[in-house]
Amino acid sequence: MLTLGFYRFWMRTRLRRWYWSAIRPGGHPLEYVGDPVEKLLGFLFAVVVLAFYIGIVNLILMFASFSLFQDNFAAYATSLVGVIPLWFFAQYRARRYILARTRWRGLRFGLEPGAWGYAWRAVLHWTVTLLSIGLLLPRMTFWLEKYKTDRTFFGTARMEQGGKWTMLYPAMKPMFLALGIALVGGGAIYAENIPLGAGICLFATFIGLYGLVYYRVESLRRLTETKRINGVSFTLSPSAFRVLMIYVLGTLLASAAVFIPFMVFGFLLLLIQSADILTEMGLEDVIAPVAGLGRYAIIGLSVMIYFTIFLLWSALTNVFITLPVIRHYFSTLTLAPASATSDIRQRPRDEFAEAEGFADALDVGASL
């Protein structure tokens, strides 16, 4: 807050160093050696590029849209579609930077350049998945993961993604179950038994939400167990139900913590906009001490509470969600045989000066 957001590059670096040092495959801790200055410069570079895109490209699109259609909808739609490849491009580059700044047993990880190749593949796979109404989701998950895994290095050793995309279909069982229950509910509604149909559809929704978590956890397990690097295999056995409970309970705890400052913030906004409404509600005694501070003091207090809500939410989601999820995943990870990594040699340092600037500017989940 005091640095107007610029400290977040140092904050992210310190958080990663802390998390990485607590993750210890085979008993050896990971090490994160990223530089916050790299992140700052990469972000500024990305902002310049995106500013050009937003300022120049969108101006051209707007001109063409008004010239051809006398409306700006086509320009906005085209601009949105044009950002989607950049989103995947930024994801891959963020992964490349994080791996390049991660070490284990003194050896660097790495990822080959290939961000644009990943971007067009991701767009194509997403298009096919949407056209198949989600039935080809395992195909997309497998091939995008394989593209990244087959370009990943630990020292001089290249990682390989084995298996077939059809092996991920069992991870969709809860989704198929939810679809079947939803069809039964739709049949009940069609038969004009609306209360029963609505109840069945609501139950199907809960099954479907669990199914999304189950698919993510189970597909990760299956993909991890078919990876190989220099003869080393991996075993991962997380629980989808436990991951879901961590998210649900963590969100409830974090929400409960920010509820009171959120209510105070709403009260102050109402006081700024219309104190008469609070008076009509019989809250004269409550608003009198606050109203005496003056309008500008109340606005300043509102701003402080507004940022306090975000600070609490960010800190508590790390405590109640991020940390427990990471701990659960890595407590179930084993390497066999770990001794096979002893003959792997160091790889050259990937300078990668732009760091993860595009991921940070586009907000594609590159915090950790």
Coordinates of C-alpha atoms in Angstrom, one line a residue:
M1 CA 0.0 0.0 0.0
L2 CA 2.7 2.5 1.0
T3 CA 4.6 1.9 -2.3
L4 CA 1.5 2.0 -4.4
G5 CA 1.9 -1.6 -5.4
F6 CA 5.5 -1.6 -6.5
Y7 CA 6.6 -3.7 -3.5
R8 CA 4.5 -6.6 -4.7
F9 CA 7.5 -7.8 -6.8
W10 CA 9.6 -8.1 -3.6
M11 CA 6.6 -9.6 -1.7
R12 CA 6.1 -12.3 -4.3
T13 CA 9.8 -13.1 -4.3
R14 CA 9.9 -13.5 -0.5
L15 CA 6.7 -15.6 -0.5
R16 CA 8.1 -17.9 -3.2
R17 CA 11.4 -18.3 -1.3
W18 CA 9.5 -19.3 1.8
Y19 CA 7.2 -21.8 0.0
W20 CA 10.0 -23.3 -2.1
S21 CA 12.2 -23.8 1.0
A22 CA 9.3 -25.8 2.7
I23 CA 8.9 -28.1 -0.3
R24 CA 11.4 -31.0 0.0
P25 CA 11.2 -33.7 -2.6
G26 CA 13.3 -36.6 -1.5
G27 CA 14.2 -34.7 1.7
H28 CA 16.0 -31.9 -0.2
P29 CA 14.4 -28.4 -0.2
L30 CA 13.7 -26.5 -3.4
E31 CA 15.4 -23.1 -3.8
Y32 CA 13.9 -20.0 -5.5
V33 CA 16.5 -17.5 -6.7
G34 CA 14.3 -15.1 -8.6
D35 CA 15.1 -11.4 -8.5
P36 CA 12.4 -8.8 -7.8
V37 CA 14.1 -6.2 -10.0
E38 CA 13.7 -8.7 -13.0
K39 CA 10.0 -8.9 -12.2
L40 CA 9.6 -5.1 -12.1
L41 CA 11.5 -4.5 -15.3
G42 CA 9.5 -7.3 -17.0
F43 CA 6.3 -5.8 -15.9
L44 CA 7.2 -2.4 -17.2
F45 CA 8.2 -3.9 -20.5
A46 CA 4.9 -5.8 -20.8
V47 CA 2.9 -2.6 -19.9
V48 CA 4.6 -0.8 -22.8
V49 CA 3.8 -3.6 -25.2
L50 CA 0.2 -3.9 -24.0
A51 CA -0.3 -0.1 -24.1
F52 CA 0.7 -0.2 -27.8
Y53 CA -1.7 -3.0 -28.4
I54 CA -4.6 -1.3 -26.5
G55 CA -3.8 2.2 -27.9
I56 CA -3.0 1.5 -31.5
V57 CA -4.6 -1.9 -32.4
N58 CA -7.8 -1.1 -30.6
L59 CA -7.9 2.3 -32.3
I60 CA -7.7 0.7 -35.7
L61 CA -10.3 -1.9 -34.8
M62 CA -12.6 0.8 -33.5
F63 CA -12.2 2.8 -36.7
A64 CA -12.9 -0.3 -38.9
S65 CA -15.9 -1.3 -36.8
F66 CA -17.6 2.1 -37.1
S67 CA -16.8 2.3 -40.8
L68 CA -18.2 -1.1 -41.6
F69 CA -20.9 -1.7 -39.0
Q70 CA -21.6 1.7 -37.5
D71 CA -21.1 0.2 -34.1
N72 CA -18.3 -0.6 -31.7
F73 CA -19.4 -4.2 -30.8
A74 CA -17.2 -5.8 -33.5
A75 CA -14.2 -3.9 -32.3
Y76 CA -14.6 -5.0 -28.7
A77 CA -15.3 -8.6 -29.7
T78 CA -12.2 -8.8 -32.0
S79 CA -10.0 -7.1 -29.3
L80 CA -11.2 -9.7 -26.7
V81 CA -10.5 -12.6 -29.1
G82 CA -7.0 -11.1 -29.8
V83 CA -6.1 -11.1 -26.1
I84 CA -6.8 -14.8 -25.7
P85 CA -3.6 -16.0 -27.4
L86 CA -1.6 -13.4 -25.3
W87 CA -3.1 -14.9 -22.2
F88 CA -1.7 -18.4 -23.0
F89 CA 1.5 -16.8 -24.2
A90 CA 1.9 -15.1 -20.8
Q91 CA 1.2 -18.4 -18.9
Y92 CA 3.9 -20.3 -20.7
R93 CA 6.5 -17.5 -20.2
A94 CA 5.6 -17.2 -16.5
R95 CA 6.2 -21.0 -16.2
R96 CA 9.5 -20.7 -18.0
Y97 CA 10.7 -17.9 -15.7
I98 CA 9.7 -19.7 -12.5
L99 CA 11.4 -22.9 -13.6
A100 CA 14.5 -21.0 -14.6
R101 CA 14.8 -19.5 -11.1
T102 CA 14.1 -22.8 -9.3
R103 CA 16.8 -25.1 -8.1
W104 CA 16.8 -28.5 -6.4
R105 CA 20.0 -30.0 -5.0
G106 CA 21.8 -27.1 -6.6
L107 CA 20.7 -27.8 -10.2
R108 CA 18.5 -25.5 -12.2
F109 CA 15.2 -26.3 -13.8
G110 CA 14.4 -25.0 -17.2
L111 CA 11.8 -24.7 -20.0
E112 CA 12.6 -24.4 -23.7
P113 CA 11.3 -21.3 -25.5
G114 CA 7.9 -22.1 -27.1
A115 CA 5.4 -19.6 -25.8
W116 CA 3.8 -18.9 -29.2
G117 CA 3.6 -22.6 -30.0
Y118 CA 1.8 -23.2 -26.7
A119 CA -0.5 -20.2 -27.4
W120 CA -1.8 -21.4 -30.7
R121 CA -2.1 -25.0 -29.5
A122 CA -4.1 -23.9 -26.5
V123 CA -6.5 -21.8 -28.6
L124 CA -7.0 -24.8 -31.0
H125 CA -7.5 -27.3 -28.2
W126 CA -9.9 -25.0 -26.4
T127 CA -11.9 -24.5 -29.6
V128 CA -12.2 -28.3 -30.2
T129 CA -13.1 -28.8 -26.5
L130 CA -15.9 -26.3 -26.6
L131 CA -17.2 -27.6 -29.9
S132 CA -17.3 -31.1 -28.3
I133 CA -19.3 -29.7 -25.3
G134 CA -16.5 -30.7 -23.0
L135 CA -16.2 -34.3 -24.0
L136 CA -12.7 -33.8 -25.3
L137 CA -11.5 -32.1 -22.2
P138 CA -9.0 -34.9 -21.4
R139 CA -7.5 -34.6 -24.8
M140 CA -6.8 -30.9 -24.3
T141 CA -5.5 -31.4 -20.8
F142 CA -3.1 -34.2 -21.9
W143 CA -1.6 -32.6 -25.0
L144 CA -1.1 -29.1 -23.4
E145 CA 0.6 -30.7 -20.4
K146 CA 2.7 -32.9 -22.7
Y147 CA 3.8 -29.8 -24.7
K148 CA 5.1 -28.2 -21.5
T149 CA 6.5 -31.3 -19.9
D150 CA 8.5 -32.5 -22.9
R151 CA 10.2 -29.1 -23.0
T152 CA 11.0 -29.1 -19.3
F153 CA 14.6 -29.8 -18.0
F154 CA 16.2 -30.5 -14.7
G155 CA 19.8 -29.8 -15.2
T156 CA 20.8 -31.5 -18.4
A157 CA 18.0 -34.1 -18.2
R158 CA 14.8 -33.7 -20.2
M159 CA 11.5 -34.6 -18.7
E160 CA 9.0 -36.8 -20.7
Q161 CA 5.2 -37.0 -20.4
G162 CA 4.1 -40.6 -21.0
G163 CA 0.7 -42.2 -21.2
K164 CA -2.3 -41.4 -23.5
W165 CA -5.0 -38.8 -23.3
T166 CA -7.7 -41.4 -22.9
M167 CA -6.3 -42.3 -19.5
L168 CA -7.8 -39.1 -18.1
Y169 CA -11.4 -40.1 -18.8
P170 CA -11.9 -42.0 -15.5
A171 CA -11.2 -38.6 -13.8
M172 CA -14.4 -37.3 -15.4
K173 CA -16.7 -39.9 -13.7
P174 CA -18.3 -37.4 -11.2
M175 CA -18.9 -35.1 -14.1
F176 CA -20.7 -37.8 -16.1
L177 CA -22.7 -38.7 -13.0
A178 CA -23.7 -35.1 -12.5
L179 CA -24.8 -35.0 -16.1
G180 CA -26.9 -38.1 -15.7
I181 CA -28.6 -36.7 -12.6
A182 CA -29.2 -33.4 -14.3
L183 CA -30.9 -35.2 -17.2
V184 CA -33.2 -37.0 -14.7
G185 CA -34.0 -33.6 -13.1
G186 CA -34.7 -32.1 -16.5
G187 CA -37.1 -35.0 -17.2
A188 CA -38.9 -34.3 -13.9
I189 CA -39.3 -30.7 -14.8
Y190 CA -40.5 -31.6 -18.3
A191 CA -43.1 -33.9 -16.6
E192 CA -44.2 -30.7 -14.7
N193 CA -42.9 -32.0 -11.3
I194 CA -40.9 -28.7 -10.9
P195 CA -40.1 -29.0 -7.1
L196 CA -38.6 -32.5 -7.6
G197 CA -36.8 -31.6 -10.8
A198 CA -35.3 -28.4 -9.3
G199 CA -34.1 -30.4 -6.2
I200 CA -32.5 -33.0 -8.4
C201 CA -30.8 -30.4 -10.6
L202 CA -29.5 -28.6 -7.5
F203 CA -28.0 -31.9 -6.3
A204 CA -26.5 -32.4 -9.7
T205 CA -24.9 -29.0 -9.5
F206 CA -23.1 -29.9 -6.2
I207 CA -21.9 -33.2 -7.8
G208 CA -20.7 -31.2 -10.8
L209 CA -18.7 -28.8 -8.7
Y210 CA -17.1 -31.7 -6.9
G211 CA -16.5 -33.3 -10.3
L212 CA -14.5 -30.2 -11.4
V213 CA -12.2 -30.5 -8.4
Y214 CA -12.0 -34.3 -8.7
Y215 CA -11.0 -34.0 -12.4
R216 CA -8.3 -31.4 -11.7
V217 CA -6.8 -33.5 -8.8
E218 CA -7.1 -36.9 -10.4
S219 CA -5.8 -35.7 -13.8
L220 CA -2.8 -34.1 -12.1
R221 CA -2.1 -37.4 -10.3
R222 CA -2.3 -39.5 -13.5
L223 CA -0.2 -37.1 -15.5
T224 CA 2.4 -36.9 -12.7
E225 CA 2.7 -40.6 -12.4
T226 CA 3.4 -41.0 -16.1
K227 CA 6.2 -38.4 -16.1
R228 CA 9.8 -39.6 -16.3
I229 CA 13.1 -37.9 -16.1
N230 CA 16.5 -39.7 -16.2
G231 CA 14.9 -42.9 -15.0
V232 CA 13.1 -41.2 -12.1
S233 CA 9.4 -41.8 -11.7
F234 CA 6.9 -40.0 -9.5
T235 CA 4.0 -41.1 -7.2
L236 CA 1.3 -38.6 -6.2
S237 CA -1.7 -39.5 -4.1
P238 CA -3.7 -36.3 -3.2
S239 CA -7.4 -36.5 -2.1
A240 CA -9.9 -34.5 -4.2
F241 CA -12.3 -34.3 -1.2
R242 CA -9.6 -32.9 1.1
V243 CA -8.6 -30.3 -1.5
L244 CA -12.3 -29.3 -1.9
M245 CA -12.7 -29.0 1.9
I246 CA -9.5 -26.9 2.2
Y247 CA -11.0 -24.5 -0.4
V248 CA -14.5 -24.4 1.1
L249 CA -13.4 -24.1 4.8
G250 CA -10.5 -21.7 3.9
T251 CA -12.9 -19.4 1.9
L252 CA -15.4 -19.5 4.8
L253 CA -12.7 -18.6 7.4
A254 CA -11.3 -15.8 5.2
S255 CA -14.8 -14.5 4.5
A256 CA -15.6 -14.5 8.2
A257 CA -12.5 -12.5 9.0
V258 CA -13.2 -9.8 6.4
F259 CA -17.0 -9.6 7.1
I260 CA -16.7 -7.0 9.9
P261 CA -14.5 -4.6 8.0
F262 CA -16.7 -5.1 4.9
M263 CA -19.8 -4.1 6.9
V264 CA -18.0 -1.1 8.3
F265 CA -16.9 -0.1 4.8
G266 CA -20.5 -0.4 3.6
F267 CA -21.7 1.7 6.5
L268 CA -19.2 4.4 5.7
L269 CA -20.2 4.4 2.0
L270 CA -23.8 4.8 3.0
L271 CA -22.9 7.6 5.4
I272 CA -21.0 9.4 2.6
Q273 CA -23.8 9.0 0.1
S274 CA -26.9 9.5 2.2
A275 CA -26.9 9.9 6.0
D276 CA -30.6 10.5 5.9
I277 CA -31.2 6.8 5.2
L278 CA -29.3 5.8 8.3
T279 CA -31.3 8.4 10.3
E280 CA -34.6 6.9 9.1
M281 CA -33.3 3.5 10.2
G282 CA -33.0 4.9 13.7
L283 CA -29.1 4.8 13.8
E284 CA -28.6 8.5 14.8
D285 CA -26.6 7.5 17.9
V286 CA -24.3 5.3 15.8
I287 CA -23.6 7.8 13.0
A288 CA -23.2 10.8 15.3
P289 CA -19.6 10.1 16.4
V290 CA -18.5 9.2 12.9
A291 CA -20.3 12.1 11.2
G292 CA -18.5 14.5 13.4
L293 CA -15.2 13.5 11.7
G294 CA -16.1 15.4 8.6
R295 CA -16.7 14.2 5.0
Y296 CA -13.1 14.0 3.9
A297 CA -12.0 12.2 7.1
I298 CA -14.8 9.6 6.5
I299 CA -13.6 9.2 2.9
G300 CA -10.0 8.6 4.0
L301 CA -11.2 6.1 6.6
S302 CA -13.2 4.3 3.9
V303 CA -10.2 4.0 1.7
M304 CA -8.1 2.6 4.5
I305 CA -10.8 0.0 5.4
Y306 CA -11.2 -0.8 1.7
F307 CA -7.5 -1.7 1.4
T308 CA -7.6 -3.5 4.7
I309 CA -10.2 -5.9 3.3
F310 CA -7.9 -6.8 0.4
L311 CA -4.9 -7.2 2.7
L312 CA -6.8 -9.5 5.1
W313 CA -8.2 -11.5 2.2
S314 CA -4.8 -11.9 0.5
A315 CA -3.0 -12.9 3.8
L316 CA -5.7 -15.3 5.0
T317 CA -6.2 -17.1 1.7
N318 CA -2.4 -17.8 1.8
V319 CA -2.8 -19.1 5.4
F320 CA -6.1 -21.1 5.0
I321 CA -5.9 -22.2 1.3
T322 CA -2.6 -21.9 -0.5
L323 CA -0.4 -23.3 2.2
P324 CA -2.6 -26.3 3.1
V325 CA -3.2 -27.2 -0.6
I326 CA 0.6 -27.1 -1.4
R327 CA 1.4 -29.0 1.8
H328 CA -1.2 -31.7 1.0
Y329 CA 0.0 -32.1 -2.6
F330 CA 3.7 -32.3 -1.8
S331 CA 3.3 -34.5 1.3
T332 CA 2.0 -37.2 -1.1
L333 CA 4.8 -36.8 -3.7
T334 CA 7.6 -39.4 -3.8
L335 CA 10.5 -40.0 -6.2
A336 CA 11.8 -43.4 -7.1
P337 CA 14.7 -43.9 -7.3
A338 CA 15.9 -40.5 -6.1
S339 CA 19.5 -41.6 -6.5
A340 CA 19.1 -41.6 -10.3
T341 CA 19.4 -37.8 -10.3
S342 CA 23.0 -38.0 -9.1
D343 CA 24.5 -38.1 -12.6
I344 CA 22.6 -35.1 -13.9
R345 CA 24.7 -32.0 -14.5
Q346 CA 24.1 -28.3 -14.3
R347 CA 22.4 -26.5 -17.2
P348 CA 23.3 -22.9 -18.3
R349 CA 21.4 -20.0 -16.7
D350 CA 18.4 -18.8 -18.6
E351 CA 18.8 -15.0 -18.4
F352 CA 15.2 -14.3 -19.6
A353 CA 15.2 -10.6 -18.8
E354 CA 11.5 -10.0 -19.3
A355 CA 10.7 -12.4 -16.4
E356 CA 6.9 -12.9 -16.0
G357 CA 5.9 -9.4 -16.9
F358 CA 3.2 -10.3 -19.3
A359 CA 1.6 -12.8 -16.8
D360 CA 1.7 -10.1 -14.1
A361 CA 0.2 -7.4 -16.4
L362 CA -2.5 -9.7 -17.7
D363 CA -3.2 -11.3 -14.3
V364 CA -3.1 -14.9 -15.4
G365 CA -2.5 -16.5 -12.0
A366 CA 1.3 -16.2 -11.8
S367 CA 1.5 -15.2 -8.2
L368 CA 3.0 -18.6 -7.1

